[in-house]
XYZ file of C-alpha atoms in Angstrom:
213
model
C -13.959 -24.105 5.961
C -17.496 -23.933 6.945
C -19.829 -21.128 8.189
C -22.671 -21.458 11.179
C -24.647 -19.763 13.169
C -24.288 -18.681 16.531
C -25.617 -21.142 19.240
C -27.271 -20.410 22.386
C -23.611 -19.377 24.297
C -22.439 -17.188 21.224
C -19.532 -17.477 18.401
C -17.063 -19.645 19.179
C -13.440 -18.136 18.993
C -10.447 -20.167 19.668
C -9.424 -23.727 19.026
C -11.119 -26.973 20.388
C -9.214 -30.167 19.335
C -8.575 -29.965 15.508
C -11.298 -27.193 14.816
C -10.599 -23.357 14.884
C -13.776 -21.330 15.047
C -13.094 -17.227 14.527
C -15.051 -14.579 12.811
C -14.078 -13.788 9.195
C -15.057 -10.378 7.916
C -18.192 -10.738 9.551
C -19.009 -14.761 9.392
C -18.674 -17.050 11.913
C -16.783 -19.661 10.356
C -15.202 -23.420 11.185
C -12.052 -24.796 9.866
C -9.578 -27.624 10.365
C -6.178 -26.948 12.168
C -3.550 -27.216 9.227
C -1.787 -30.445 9.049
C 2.175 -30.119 9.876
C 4.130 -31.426 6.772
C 7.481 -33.212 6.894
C 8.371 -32.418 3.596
C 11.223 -29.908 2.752
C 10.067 -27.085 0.691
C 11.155 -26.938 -2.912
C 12.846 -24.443 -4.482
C 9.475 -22.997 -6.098
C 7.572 -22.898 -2.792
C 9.740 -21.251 -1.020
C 10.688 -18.383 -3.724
C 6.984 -17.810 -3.775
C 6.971 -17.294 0.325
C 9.835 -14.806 -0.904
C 8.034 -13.596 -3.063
C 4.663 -13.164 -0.560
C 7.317 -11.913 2.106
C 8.613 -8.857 0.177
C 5.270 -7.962 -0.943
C 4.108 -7.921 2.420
C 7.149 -6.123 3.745
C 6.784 -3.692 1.429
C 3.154 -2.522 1.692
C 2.490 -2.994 5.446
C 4.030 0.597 6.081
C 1.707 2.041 3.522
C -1.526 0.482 5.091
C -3.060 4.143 6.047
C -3.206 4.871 1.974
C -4.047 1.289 0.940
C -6.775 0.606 3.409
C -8.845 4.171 2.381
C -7.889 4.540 -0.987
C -7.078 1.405 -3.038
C -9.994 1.013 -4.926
C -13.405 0.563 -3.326
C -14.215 -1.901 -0.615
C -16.559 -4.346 -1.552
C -17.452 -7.697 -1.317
C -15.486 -10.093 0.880
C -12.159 -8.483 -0.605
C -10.947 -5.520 1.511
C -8.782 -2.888 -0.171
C -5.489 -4.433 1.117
C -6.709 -7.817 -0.238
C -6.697 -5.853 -3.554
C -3.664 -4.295 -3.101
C -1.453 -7.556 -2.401
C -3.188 -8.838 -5.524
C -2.215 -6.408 -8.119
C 1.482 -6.087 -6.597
C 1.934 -9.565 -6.159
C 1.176 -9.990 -9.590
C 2.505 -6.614 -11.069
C 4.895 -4.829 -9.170
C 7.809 -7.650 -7.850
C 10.179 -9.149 -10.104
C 13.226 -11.726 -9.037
C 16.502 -10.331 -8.871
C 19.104 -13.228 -8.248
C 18.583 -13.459 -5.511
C 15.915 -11.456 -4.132
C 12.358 -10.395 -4.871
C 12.627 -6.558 -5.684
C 9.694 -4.325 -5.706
C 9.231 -2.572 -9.352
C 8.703 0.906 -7.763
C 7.416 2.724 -11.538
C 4.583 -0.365 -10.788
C 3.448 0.773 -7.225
C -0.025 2.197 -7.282
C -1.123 3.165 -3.444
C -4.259 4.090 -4.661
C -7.020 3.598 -7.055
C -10.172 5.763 -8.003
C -11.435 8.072 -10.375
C -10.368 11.585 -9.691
C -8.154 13.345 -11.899
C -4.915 13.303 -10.481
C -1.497 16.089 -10.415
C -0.782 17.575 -13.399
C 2.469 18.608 -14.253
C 4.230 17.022 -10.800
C 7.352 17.098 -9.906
C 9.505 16.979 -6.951
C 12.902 18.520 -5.766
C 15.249 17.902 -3.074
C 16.538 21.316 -1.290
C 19.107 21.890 1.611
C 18.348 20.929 5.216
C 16.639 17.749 3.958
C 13.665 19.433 2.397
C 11.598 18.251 0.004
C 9.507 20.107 -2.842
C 6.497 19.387 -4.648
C 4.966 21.225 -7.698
C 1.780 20.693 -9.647
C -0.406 22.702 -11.631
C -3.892 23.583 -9.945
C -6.555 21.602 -12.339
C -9.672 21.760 -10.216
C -11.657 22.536 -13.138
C -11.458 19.470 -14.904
C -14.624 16.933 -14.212
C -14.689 15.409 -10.518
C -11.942 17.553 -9.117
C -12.417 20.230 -6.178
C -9.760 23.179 -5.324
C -10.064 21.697 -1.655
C -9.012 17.672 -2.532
C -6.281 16.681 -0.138
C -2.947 15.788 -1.372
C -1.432 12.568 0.283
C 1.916 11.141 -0.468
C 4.035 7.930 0.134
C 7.854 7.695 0.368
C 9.800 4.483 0.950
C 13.754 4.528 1.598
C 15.195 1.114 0.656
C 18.015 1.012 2.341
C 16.881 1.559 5.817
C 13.661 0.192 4.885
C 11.969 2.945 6.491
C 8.061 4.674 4.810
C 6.486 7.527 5.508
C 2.908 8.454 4.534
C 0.910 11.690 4.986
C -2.800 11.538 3.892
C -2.964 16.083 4.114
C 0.096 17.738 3.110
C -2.100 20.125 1.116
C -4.767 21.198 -1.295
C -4.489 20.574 -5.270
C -5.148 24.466 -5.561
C -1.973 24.777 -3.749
C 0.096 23.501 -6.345
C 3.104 23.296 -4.392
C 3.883 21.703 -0.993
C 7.486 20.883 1.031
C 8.319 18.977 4.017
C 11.137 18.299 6.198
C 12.124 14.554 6.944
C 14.162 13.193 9.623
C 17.654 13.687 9.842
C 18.280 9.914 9.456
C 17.453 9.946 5.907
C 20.145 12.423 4.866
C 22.302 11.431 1.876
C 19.332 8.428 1.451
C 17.784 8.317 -1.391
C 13.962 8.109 -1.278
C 10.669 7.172 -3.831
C 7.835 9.275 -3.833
C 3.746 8.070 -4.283
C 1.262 11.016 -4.388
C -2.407 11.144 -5.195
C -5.512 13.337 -4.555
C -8.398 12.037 -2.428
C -12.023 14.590 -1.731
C -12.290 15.717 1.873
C -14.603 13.380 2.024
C -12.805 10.304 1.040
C -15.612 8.707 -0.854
C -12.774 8.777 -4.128
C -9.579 9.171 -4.911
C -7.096 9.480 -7.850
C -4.752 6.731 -8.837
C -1.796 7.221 -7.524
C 1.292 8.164 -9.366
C 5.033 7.797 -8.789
C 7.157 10.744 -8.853
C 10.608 8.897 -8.993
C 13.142 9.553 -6.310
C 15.334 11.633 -4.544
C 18.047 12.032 -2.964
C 18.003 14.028 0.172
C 20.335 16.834 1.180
């Protein structure tokens, strides 16, 4: 891969030959089409694209958390670059004969706020769900007014859900109502605290699961 600058007609986007020119997080940059290979994947190679696969899979969904609050974004890695990284590495083990995600290793965010004290979540009739916390907005770096968001994934459906303002940490309790289709599911539950004006966050924690009624 090589980088240039534009010439007098522009950046060149697209493929010519066996060159592919694009724009990579803000570079112009040249690179060789990918040679096709006749060879038959080993066993390794393609548990690792399983392993890529379900990583992928998994935190797609959760892209409107990941791409504001995982960690700060810097450099040439963005925050979902980051992400992938740590779960790739942390957070999926091999399950004969799948790649599972370790859900007590899922972090959807990263940053230095203090996050919820004392959380803990509920399931209630009419497939409501409750969250507690204690209010701790006078510890260093945290506001009454930070915003509480929250991820929940339902594996067997495969379905996620994010909200990025279901309340206020001076609230210290919040509910919602999810779609009928996950009654009877069970569900896992990410929450954090970000400032209104999302310049940090708290590390995310994970609350466990539910099952809803």
């Amino acid at each position: 891969m090589a980088t240039y600058q534009k010439g007098i007609l522009g950046p060149f986007n697209g493929k010519v030959g066996t060159v592919i020119g694009a724009n990579w997080r803000g570079k112009e940059i040249l690179r060789s089409l990918p040679r096709k290979s006749g060879k038959k994947p080993s066993l390794l190679q393609m548990q690792q694209r399983m392993k890529f696969t379900t990583v992928i899979d998994f935190l797609t969904p959760f892209n409107p958390i990941l791409s504001r609050y995982f960690g700060g974004d810097l450099g040439e890695k963005t925050r979902g670059n980051k992400a992938f990284a740590y779960h790739i590495k942390e957070a999926v083990e091999f399950v004969d004969p799948d790649f599972v995600m370790q859900y007590n290793k899922v972090i959807l965010s990263k940053g230095t706020l203090p996050g919820l004290e004392n959380a803990s979540v509920t399931a209630e009739a009419n497939n409501t769900v409750v969250l507690n916390w204690t209010d701790n907005s006078v510890q260093v770096l945290a506001q009454a007014t930070d915003r509480l968001f929250i991820g929940i994934y339902e594996p067997e459906l495969g379905n996620t859900l994010c909200n990025l303002n279901l309340a206020t940490r001076s609230a210290t309790t919040a509910s919602f109502v999810l779609p009928s289709v996950y009654n009877g599911k069970t569900i896992h539950i990410w929450v954090g605290f970000a400032m209104t004006t999302d310049e940090d966050c708290s590390t995310s924690i994970y609350l466990g699961s539910v099952t809803v009624q």
